[in-house]
mmCIF file of C-alpha atoms in Angstrom:
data_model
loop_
_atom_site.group_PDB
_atom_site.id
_atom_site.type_symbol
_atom_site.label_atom_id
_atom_site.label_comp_id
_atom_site.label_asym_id
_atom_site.label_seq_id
_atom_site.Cartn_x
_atom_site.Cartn_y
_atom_site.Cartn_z
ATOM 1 C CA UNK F 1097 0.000 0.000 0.000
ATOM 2 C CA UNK F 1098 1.606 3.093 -0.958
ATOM 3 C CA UNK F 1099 0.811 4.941 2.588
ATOM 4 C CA UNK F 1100 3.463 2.675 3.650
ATOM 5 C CA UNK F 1101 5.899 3.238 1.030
ATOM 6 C CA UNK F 1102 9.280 5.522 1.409
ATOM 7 C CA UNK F 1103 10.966 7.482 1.222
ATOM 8 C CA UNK F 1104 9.288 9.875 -0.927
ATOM 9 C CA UNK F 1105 8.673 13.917 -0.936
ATOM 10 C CA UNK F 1106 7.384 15.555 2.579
ATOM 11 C CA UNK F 1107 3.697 16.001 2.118
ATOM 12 C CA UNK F 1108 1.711 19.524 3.369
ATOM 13 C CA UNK F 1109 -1.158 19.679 4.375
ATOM 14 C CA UNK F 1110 -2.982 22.767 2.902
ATOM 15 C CA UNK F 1111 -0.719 22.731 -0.192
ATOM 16 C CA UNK F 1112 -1.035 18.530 -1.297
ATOM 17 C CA UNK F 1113 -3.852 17.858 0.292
ATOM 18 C CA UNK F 1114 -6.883 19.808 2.338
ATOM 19 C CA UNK F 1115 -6.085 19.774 6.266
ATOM 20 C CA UNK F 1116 -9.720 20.029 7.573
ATOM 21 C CA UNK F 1117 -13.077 19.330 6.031
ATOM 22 C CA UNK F 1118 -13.768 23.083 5.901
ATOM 23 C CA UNK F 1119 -11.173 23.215 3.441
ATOM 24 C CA UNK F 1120 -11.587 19.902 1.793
ATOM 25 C CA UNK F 1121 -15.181 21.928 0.579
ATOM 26 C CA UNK F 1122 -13.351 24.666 -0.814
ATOM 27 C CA UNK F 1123 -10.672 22.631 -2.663
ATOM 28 C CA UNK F 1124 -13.019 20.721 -3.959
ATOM 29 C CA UNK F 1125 -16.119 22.962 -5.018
ATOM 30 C CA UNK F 1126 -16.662 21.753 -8.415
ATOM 31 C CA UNK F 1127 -16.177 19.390 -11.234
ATOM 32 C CA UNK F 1128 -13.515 20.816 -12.628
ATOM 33 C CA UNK F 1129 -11.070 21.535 -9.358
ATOM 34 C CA UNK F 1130 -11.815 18.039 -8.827
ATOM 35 C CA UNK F 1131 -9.883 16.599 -12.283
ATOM 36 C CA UNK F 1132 -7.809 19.143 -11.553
ATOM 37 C CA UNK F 1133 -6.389 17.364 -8.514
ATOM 38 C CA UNK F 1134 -6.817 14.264 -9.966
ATOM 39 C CA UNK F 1135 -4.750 15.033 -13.271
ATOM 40 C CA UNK F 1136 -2.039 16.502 -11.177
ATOM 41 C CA UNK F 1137 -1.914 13.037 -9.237
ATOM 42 C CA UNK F 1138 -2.200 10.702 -11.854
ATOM 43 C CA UNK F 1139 0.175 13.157 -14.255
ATOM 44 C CA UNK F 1140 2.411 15.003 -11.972
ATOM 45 C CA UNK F 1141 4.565 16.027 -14.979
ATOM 46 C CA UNK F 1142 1.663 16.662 -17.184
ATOM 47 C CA UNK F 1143 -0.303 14.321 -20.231
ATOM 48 C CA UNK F 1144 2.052 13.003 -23.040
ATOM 49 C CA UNK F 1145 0.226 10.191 -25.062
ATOM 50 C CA UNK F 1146 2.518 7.302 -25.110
ATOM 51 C CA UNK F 1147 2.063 5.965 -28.391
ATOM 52 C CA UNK F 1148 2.474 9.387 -30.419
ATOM 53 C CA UNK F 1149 3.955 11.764 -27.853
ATOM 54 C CA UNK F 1150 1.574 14.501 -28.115
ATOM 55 C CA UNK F 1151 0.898 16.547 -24.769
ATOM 56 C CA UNK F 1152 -2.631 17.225 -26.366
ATOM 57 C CA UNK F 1153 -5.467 15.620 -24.558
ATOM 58 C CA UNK F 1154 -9.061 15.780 -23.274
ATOM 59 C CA UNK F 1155 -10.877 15.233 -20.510
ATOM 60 C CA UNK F 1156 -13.967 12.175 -20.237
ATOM 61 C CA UNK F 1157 -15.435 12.016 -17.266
ATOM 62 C CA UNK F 1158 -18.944 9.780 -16.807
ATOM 63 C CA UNK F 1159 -18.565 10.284 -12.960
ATOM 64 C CA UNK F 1160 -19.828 12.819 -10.644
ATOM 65 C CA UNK F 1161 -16.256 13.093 -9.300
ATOM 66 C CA UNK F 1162 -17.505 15.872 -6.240
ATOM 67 C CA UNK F 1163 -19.356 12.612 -5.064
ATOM 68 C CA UNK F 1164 -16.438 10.257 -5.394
ATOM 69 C CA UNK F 1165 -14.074 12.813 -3.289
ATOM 70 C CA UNK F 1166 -17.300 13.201 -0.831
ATOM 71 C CA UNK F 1167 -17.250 9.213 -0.009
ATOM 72 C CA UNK F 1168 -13.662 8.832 -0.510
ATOM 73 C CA UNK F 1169 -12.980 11.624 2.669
ATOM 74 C CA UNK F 1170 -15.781 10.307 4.502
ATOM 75 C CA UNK F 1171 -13.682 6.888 4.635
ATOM 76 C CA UNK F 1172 -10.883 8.149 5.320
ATOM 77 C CA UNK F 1173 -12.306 9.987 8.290
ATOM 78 C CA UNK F 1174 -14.020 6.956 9.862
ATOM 79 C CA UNK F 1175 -11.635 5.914 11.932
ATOM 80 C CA UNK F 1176 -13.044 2.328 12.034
ATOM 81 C CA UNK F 1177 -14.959 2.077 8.987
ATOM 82 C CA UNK F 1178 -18.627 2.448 8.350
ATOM 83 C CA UNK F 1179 -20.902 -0.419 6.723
ATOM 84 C CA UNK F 1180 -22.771 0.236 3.180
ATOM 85 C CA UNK F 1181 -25.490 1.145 4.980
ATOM 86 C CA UNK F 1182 -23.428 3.917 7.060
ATOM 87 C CA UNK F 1183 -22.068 5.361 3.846
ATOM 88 C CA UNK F 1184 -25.730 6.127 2.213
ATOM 89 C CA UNK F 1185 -24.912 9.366 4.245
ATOM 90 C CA UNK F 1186 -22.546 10.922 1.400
ATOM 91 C CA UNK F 1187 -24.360 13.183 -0.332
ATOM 92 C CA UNK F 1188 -25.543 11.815 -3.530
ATOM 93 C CA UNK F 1189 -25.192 7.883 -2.448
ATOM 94 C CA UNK F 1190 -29.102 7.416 -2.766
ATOM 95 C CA UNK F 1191 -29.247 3.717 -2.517
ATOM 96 C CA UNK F 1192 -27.620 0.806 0.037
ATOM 97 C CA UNK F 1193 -26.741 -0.702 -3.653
ATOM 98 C CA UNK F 1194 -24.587 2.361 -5.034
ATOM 99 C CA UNK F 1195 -23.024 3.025 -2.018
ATOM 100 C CA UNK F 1196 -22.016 -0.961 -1.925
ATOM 101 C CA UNK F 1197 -20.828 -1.164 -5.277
ATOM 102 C CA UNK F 1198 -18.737 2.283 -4.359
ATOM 103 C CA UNK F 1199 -16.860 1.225 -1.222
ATOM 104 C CA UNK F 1200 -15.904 -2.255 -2.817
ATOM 105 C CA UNK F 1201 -14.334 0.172 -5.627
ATOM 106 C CA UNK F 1202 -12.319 1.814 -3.440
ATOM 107 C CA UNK F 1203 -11.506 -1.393 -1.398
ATOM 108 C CA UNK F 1204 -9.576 -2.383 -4.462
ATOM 109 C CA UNK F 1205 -7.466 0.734 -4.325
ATOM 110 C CA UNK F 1206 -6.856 0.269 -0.474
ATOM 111 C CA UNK F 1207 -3.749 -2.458 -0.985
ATOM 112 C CA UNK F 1208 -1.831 -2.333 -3.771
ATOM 113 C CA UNK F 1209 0.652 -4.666 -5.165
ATOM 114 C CA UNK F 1210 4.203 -3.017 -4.572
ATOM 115 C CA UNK F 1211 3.988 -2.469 -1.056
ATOM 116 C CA UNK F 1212 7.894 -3.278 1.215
ATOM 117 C CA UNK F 1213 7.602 -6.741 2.413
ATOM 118 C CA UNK F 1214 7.712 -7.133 5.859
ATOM 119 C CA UNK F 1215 10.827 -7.108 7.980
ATOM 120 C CA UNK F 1216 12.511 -8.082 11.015
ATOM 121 C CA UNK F 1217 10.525 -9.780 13.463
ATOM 122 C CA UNK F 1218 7.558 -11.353 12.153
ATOM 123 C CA UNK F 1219 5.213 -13.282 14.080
ATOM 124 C CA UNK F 1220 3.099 -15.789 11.287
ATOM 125 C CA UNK F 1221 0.040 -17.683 12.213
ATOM 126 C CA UNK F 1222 -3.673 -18.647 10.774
ATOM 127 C CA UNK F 1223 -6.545 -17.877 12.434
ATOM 128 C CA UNK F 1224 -10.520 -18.464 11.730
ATOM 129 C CA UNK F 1225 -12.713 -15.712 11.210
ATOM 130 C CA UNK F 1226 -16.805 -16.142 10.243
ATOM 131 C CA UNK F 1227 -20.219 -16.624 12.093
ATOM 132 C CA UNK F 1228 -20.764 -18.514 15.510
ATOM 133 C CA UNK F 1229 -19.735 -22.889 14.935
ATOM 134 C CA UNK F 1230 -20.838 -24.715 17.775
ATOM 135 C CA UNK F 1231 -18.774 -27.643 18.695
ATOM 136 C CA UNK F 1232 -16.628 -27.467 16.303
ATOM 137 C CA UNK F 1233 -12.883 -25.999 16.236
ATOM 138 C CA UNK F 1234 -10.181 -24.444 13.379
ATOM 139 C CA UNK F 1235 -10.997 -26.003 9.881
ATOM 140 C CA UNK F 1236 -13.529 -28.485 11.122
ATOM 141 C CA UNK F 1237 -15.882 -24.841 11.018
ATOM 142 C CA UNK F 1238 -17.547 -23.623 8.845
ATOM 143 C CA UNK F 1239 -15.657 -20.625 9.476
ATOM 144 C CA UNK F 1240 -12.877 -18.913 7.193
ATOM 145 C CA UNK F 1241 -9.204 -19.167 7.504
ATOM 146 C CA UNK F 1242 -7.323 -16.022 7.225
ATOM 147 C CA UNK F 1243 -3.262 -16.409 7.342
ATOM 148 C CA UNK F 1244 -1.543 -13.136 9.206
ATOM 149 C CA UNK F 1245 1.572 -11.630 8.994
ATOM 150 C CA UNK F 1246 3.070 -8.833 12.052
ATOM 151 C CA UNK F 1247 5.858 -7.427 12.496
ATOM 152 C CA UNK F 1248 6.493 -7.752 15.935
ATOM 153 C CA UNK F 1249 8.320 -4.603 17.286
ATOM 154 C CA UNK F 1250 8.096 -5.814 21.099
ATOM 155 C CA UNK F 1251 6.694 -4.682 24.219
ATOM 156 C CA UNK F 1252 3.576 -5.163 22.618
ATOM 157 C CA UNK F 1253 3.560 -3.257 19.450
ATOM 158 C CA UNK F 1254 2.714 -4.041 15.993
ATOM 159 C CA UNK F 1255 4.212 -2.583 12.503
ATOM 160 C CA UNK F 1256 2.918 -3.259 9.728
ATOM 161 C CA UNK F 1257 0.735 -6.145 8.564
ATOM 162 C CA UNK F 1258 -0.591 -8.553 6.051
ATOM 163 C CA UNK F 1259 -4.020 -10.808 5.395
ATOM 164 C CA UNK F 1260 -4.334 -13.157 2.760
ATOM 165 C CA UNK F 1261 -7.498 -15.803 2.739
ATOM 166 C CA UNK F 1262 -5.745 -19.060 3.326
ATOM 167 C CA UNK F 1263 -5.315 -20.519 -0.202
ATOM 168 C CA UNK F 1264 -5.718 -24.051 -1.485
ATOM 169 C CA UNK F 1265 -2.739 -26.052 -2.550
ATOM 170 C CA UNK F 1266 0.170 -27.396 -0.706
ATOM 171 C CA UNK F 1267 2.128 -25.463 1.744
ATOM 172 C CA UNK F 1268 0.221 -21.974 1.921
ATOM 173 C CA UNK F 1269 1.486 -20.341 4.730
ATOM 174 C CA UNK F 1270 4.957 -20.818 3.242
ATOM 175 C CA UNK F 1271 4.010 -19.438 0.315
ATOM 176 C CA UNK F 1272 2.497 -16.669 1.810
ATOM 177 C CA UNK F 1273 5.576 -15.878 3.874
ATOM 178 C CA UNK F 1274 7.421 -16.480 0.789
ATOM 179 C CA UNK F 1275 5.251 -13.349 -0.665
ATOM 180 C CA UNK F 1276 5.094 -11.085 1.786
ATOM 181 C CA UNK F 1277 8.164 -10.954 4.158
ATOM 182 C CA UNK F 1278 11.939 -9.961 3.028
ATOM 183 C CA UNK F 1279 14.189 -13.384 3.452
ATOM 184 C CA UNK F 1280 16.988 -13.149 6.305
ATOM 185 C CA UNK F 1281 13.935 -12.078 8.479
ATOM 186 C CA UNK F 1282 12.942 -13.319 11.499
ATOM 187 C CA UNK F 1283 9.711 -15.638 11.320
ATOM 188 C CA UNK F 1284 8.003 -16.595 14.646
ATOM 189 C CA UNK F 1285 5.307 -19.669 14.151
ATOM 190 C CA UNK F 1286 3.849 -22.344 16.350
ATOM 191 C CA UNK F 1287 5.071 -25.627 16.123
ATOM 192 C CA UNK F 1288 3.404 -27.367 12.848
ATOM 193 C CA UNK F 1289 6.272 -29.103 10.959
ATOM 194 C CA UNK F 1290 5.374 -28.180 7.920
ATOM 195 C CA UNK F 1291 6.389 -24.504 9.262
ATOM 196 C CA UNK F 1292 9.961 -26.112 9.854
ATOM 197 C CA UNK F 1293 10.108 -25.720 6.074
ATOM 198 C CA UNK F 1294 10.885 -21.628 6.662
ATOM 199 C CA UNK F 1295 14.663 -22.518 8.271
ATOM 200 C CA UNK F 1296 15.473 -23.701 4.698
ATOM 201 C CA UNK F 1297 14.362 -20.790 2.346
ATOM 202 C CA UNK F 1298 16.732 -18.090 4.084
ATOM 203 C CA UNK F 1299 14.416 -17.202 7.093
ATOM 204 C CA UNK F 1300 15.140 -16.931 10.719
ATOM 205 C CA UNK F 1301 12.868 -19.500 11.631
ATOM 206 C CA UNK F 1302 11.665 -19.997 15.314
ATOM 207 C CA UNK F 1303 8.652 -22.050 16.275
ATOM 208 C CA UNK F 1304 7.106 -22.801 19.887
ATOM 209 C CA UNK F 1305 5.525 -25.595 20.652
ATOM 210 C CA UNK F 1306 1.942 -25.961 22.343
ATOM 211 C CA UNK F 1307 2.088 -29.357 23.074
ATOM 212 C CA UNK F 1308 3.138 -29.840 26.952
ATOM 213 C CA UNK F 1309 3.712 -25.691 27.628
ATOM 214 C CA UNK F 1310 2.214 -23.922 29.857
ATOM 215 C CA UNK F 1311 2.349 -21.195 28.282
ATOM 216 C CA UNK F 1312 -0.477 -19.595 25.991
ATOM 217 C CA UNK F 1313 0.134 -19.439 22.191
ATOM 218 C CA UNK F 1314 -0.922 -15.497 22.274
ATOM 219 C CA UNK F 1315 2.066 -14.867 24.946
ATOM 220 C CA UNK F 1316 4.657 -16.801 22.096
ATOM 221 C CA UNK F 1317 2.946 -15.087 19.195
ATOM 222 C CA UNK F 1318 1.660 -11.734 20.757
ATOM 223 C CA UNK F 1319 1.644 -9.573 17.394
ATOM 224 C CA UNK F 1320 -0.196 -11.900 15.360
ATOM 225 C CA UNK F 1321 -3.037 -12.820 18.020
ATOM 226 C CA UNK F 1322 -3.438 -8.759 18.647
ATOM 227 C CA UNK F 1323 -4.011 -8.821 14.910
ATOM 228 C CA UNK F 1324 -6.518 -11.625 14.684
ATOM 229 C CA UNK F 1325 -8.854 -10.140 17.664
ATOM 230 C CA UNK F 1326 -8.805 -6.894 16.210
ATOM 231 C CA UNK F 1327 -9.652 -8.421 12.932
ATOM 232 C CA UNK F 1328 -12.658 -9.961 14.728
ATOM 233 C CA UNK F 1329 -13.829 -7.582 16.802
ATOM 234 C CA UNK F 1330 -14.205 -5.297 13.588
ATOM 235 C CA UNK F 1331 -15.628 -7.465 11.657
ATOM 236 C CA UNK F 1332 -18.149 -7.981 14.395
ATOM 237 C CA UNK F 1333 -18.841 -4.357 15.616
ATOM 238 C CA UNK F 1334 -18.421 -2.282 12.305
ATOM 239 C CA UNK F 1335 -19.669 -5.029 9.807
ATOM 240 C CA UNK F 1336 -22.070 -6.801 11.663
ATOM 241 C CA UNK F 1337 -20.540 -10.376 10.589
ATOM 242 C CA UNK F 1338 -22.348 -8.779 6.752
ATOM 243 C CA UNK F 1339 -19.478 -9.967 4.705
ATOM 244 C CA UNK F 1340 -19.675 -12.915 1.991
ATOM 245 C CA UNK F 1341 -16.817 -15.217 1.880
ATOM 246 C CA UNK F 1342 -16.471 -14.256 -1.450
ATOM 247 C CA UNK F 1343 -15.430 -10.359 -0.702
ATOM 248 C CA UNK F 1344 -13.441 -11.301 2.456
ATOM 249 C CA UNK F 1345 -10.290 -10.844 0.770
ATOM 250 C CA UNK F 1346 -10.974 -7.174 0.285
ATOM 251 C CA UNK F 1347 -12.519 -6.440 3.460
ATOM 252 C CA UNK F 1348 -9.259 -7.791 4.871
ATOM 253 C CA UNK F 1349 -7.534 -5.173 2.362
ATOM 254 C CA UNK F 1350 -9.761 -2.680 4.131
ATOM 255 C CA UNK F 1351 -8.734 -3.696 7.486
ATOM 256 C CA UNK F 1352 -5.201 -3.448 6.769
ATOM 257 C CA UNK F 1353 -5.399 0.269 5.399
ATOM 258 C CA UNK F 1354 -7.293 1.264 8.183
ATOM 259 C CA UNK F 1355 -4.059 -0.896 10.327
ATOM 260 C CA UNK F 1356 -1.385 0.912 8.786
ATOM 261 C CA UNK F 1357 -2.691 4.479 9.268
ATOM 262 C CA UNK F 1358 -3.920 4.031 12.634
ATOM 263 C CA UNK F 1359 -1.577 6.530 13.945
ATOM 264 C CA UNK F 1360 -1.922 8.973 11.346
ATOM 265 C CA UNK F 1361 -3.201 12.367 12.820
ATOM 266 C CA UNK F 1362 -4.094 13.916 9.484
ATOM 267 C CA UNK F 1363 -7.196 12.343 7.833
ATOM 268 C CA UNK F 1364 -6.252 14.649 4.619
ATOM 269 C CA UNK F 1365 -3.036 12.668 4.252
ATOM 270 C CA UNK F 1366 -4.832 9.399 4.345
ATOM 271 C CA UNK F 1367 -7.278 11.260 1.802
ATOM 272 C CA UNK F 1368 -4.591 11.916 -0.649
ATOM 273 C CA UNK F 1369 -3.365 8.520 -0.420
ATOM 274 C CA UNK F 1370 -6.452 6.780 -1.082
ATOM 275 C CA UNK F 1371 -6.737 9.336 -4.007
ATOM 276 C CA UNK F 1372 -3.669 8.451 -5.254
ATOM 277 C CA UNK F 1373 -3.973 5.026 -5.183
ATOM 278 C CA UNK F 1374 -7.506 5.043 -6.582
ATOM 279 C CA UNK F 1375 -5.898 7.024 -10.004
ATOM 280 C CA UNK F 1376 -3.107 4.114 -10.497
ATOM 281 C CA UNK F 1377 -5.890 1.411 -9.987
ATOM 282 C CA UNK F 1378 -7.443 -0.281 -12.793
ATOM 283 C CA UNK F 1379 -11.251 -0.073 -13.361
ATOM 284 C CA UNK F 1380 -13.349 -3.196 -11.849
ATOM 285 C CA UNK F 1381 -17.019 -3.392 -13.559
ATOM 286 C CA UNK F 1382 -20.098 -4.540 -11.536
ATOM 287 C CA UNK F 1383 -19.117 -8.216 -12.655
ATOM 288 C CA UNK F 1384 -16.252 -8.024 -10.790
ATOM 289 C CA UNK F 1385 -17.555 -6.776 -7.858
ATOM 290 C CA UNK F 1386 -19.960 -9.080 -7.289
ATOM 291 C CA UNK F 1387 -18.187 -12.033 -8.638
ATOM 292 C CA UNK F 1388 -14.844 -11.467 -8.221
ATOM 293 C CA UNK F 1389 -11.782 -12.968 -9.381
ATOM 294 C CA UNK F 1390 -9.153 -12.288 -6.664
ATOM 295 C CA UNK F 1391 -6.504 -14.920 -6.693
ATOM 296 C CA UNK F 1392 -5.219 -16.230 -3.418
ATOM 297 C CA UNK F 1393 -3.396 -19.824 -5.093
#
């Protein structure tokens, strides 16, 4: 996600990006200032066509973009998300429908592919996220794994983060550490053996073993278990357990913005990011929404 990346230039507020909502309205009065601020993101050095090399070009815009910036800082400035039927509040979202098939739009924006992999100590575990399965434990439920990656900073804090759905195949939690965390880290499992695999593919590998300890998996693996409640608890109090399996993978996109700039104390930075990434995004029609093709293998 790019509000992770670095370096790059020092960012002002009032001069890249509105510092209160009182200015976000005047920034953004009309159509027009809107592409304004969007062609300076998406062509900071201005248009040049790349096939002929002319810097002559038009604008084509189907969208009421003062609606799109209108939803886009009203996420931003949730601090914990709102559900679809929260964000029917954005002037000119008139349906739960639109204002659905908006926020998974800008879901796809939220995590994007050439984000730093994680480093140094990283805790690595999967953990089962879904509706209420009674008698029944890990994947014996009808519940939905989730593998999670934290860096584990100590004393109880967390860097940054990663969720994947847990993927079919052999071996996925390798191959999701494989993905998403520099080699010569530091990897911190429980004890499954297949785990062991980690020592041999240039990690740090340590594992702790539940079987006979006394001591609770969440005390071994503190980062990752933080993650996992705090996964669940907002799935629970700001979703209301309404997500398909289907779109789970992006919600967990959603959570992990909302992770990563959960110190920020300007919600016009985390504006401009979204922004940005929302310009460099490729367009997903309806079909894709609804059915979509995100590939975990």
């Amino acid at each position: 996600m790019a509000i992770e990346n670095s370096p790059s230039p020092r960012l002002l507020a009032g001069v890249d990006y509105p510092a209160t909502f009182l200015e976000f309205q005047v920034w953004f009065s009309t159509e027009e200032k809107c592409l304004d601020y969007l062609a300076r993101l998406r062509r900071p050095n201005g248009f040049v066509c790349p096939k002929c090399g002319s810097p002559e070009s038009w604008r084509t815009s189907e969208y009421p973009m003062r609606t799109w910036f209108a939803a886009i800082w009203f996420v931003t400035s949730q601090k914990n998300g709102v559900s679809a039927l929260g964000r029917q509040r954005v002037p000119g979202l008139k349906s739960y429908e639109t204002a659905w098939v908006w926020m998974h739009k800008l879901r796809r924006a939220m995590v994007v592919p050439e984000r730093h992999l994680l480093g140094g100590t990283v805790d690595l575990d999967e953990t089962f996220v879904g509706g209420i399965s009674r008698g029944k434990a890990g994947r014996s439920s009808d519940k939905v794994p989730v593998m999670v990656a934290a860096e584990s900073l100590g004393g109880n804090r967390i860097g940054r983060i990663r969720l994947e759905l847990t993927s079919n195949g052999q071996f996925p939690m390798i191959k999701f550490a494989q993905r998403v965390v520099v080699p010569g880290s530091t990897i911190k499992t429980d004890g499954a053996r297949e785990l062991r695999r980690l020592s041999g593919l240039g990690f740090d590998h340590q594992y702790f073993t539940q079987l006979g300890s006394n001591t609770p998996a969440h005390i071994d693996l503190p980062a990752v278990h933080l993650v996992a409640s705090l996964l669940k608890r907002w799935l629970i109090g700001t979703m209301h357990y309404g997500v398909s399996r289907e779109q789970l993978g992006y919600y967990l996109d959603e959570f992990t913005f909302r992770f990563s700039s959960r110190t920020s104390k300007s919600r016009g930075l985390l504006f401009y990011r979204l922004i940005q990434q929302s310009v460099q995004t490729t367009p997903h029609p309806m079909k894709d929404l609804v059915i979509p093709t995100k590939d975990f293998s």
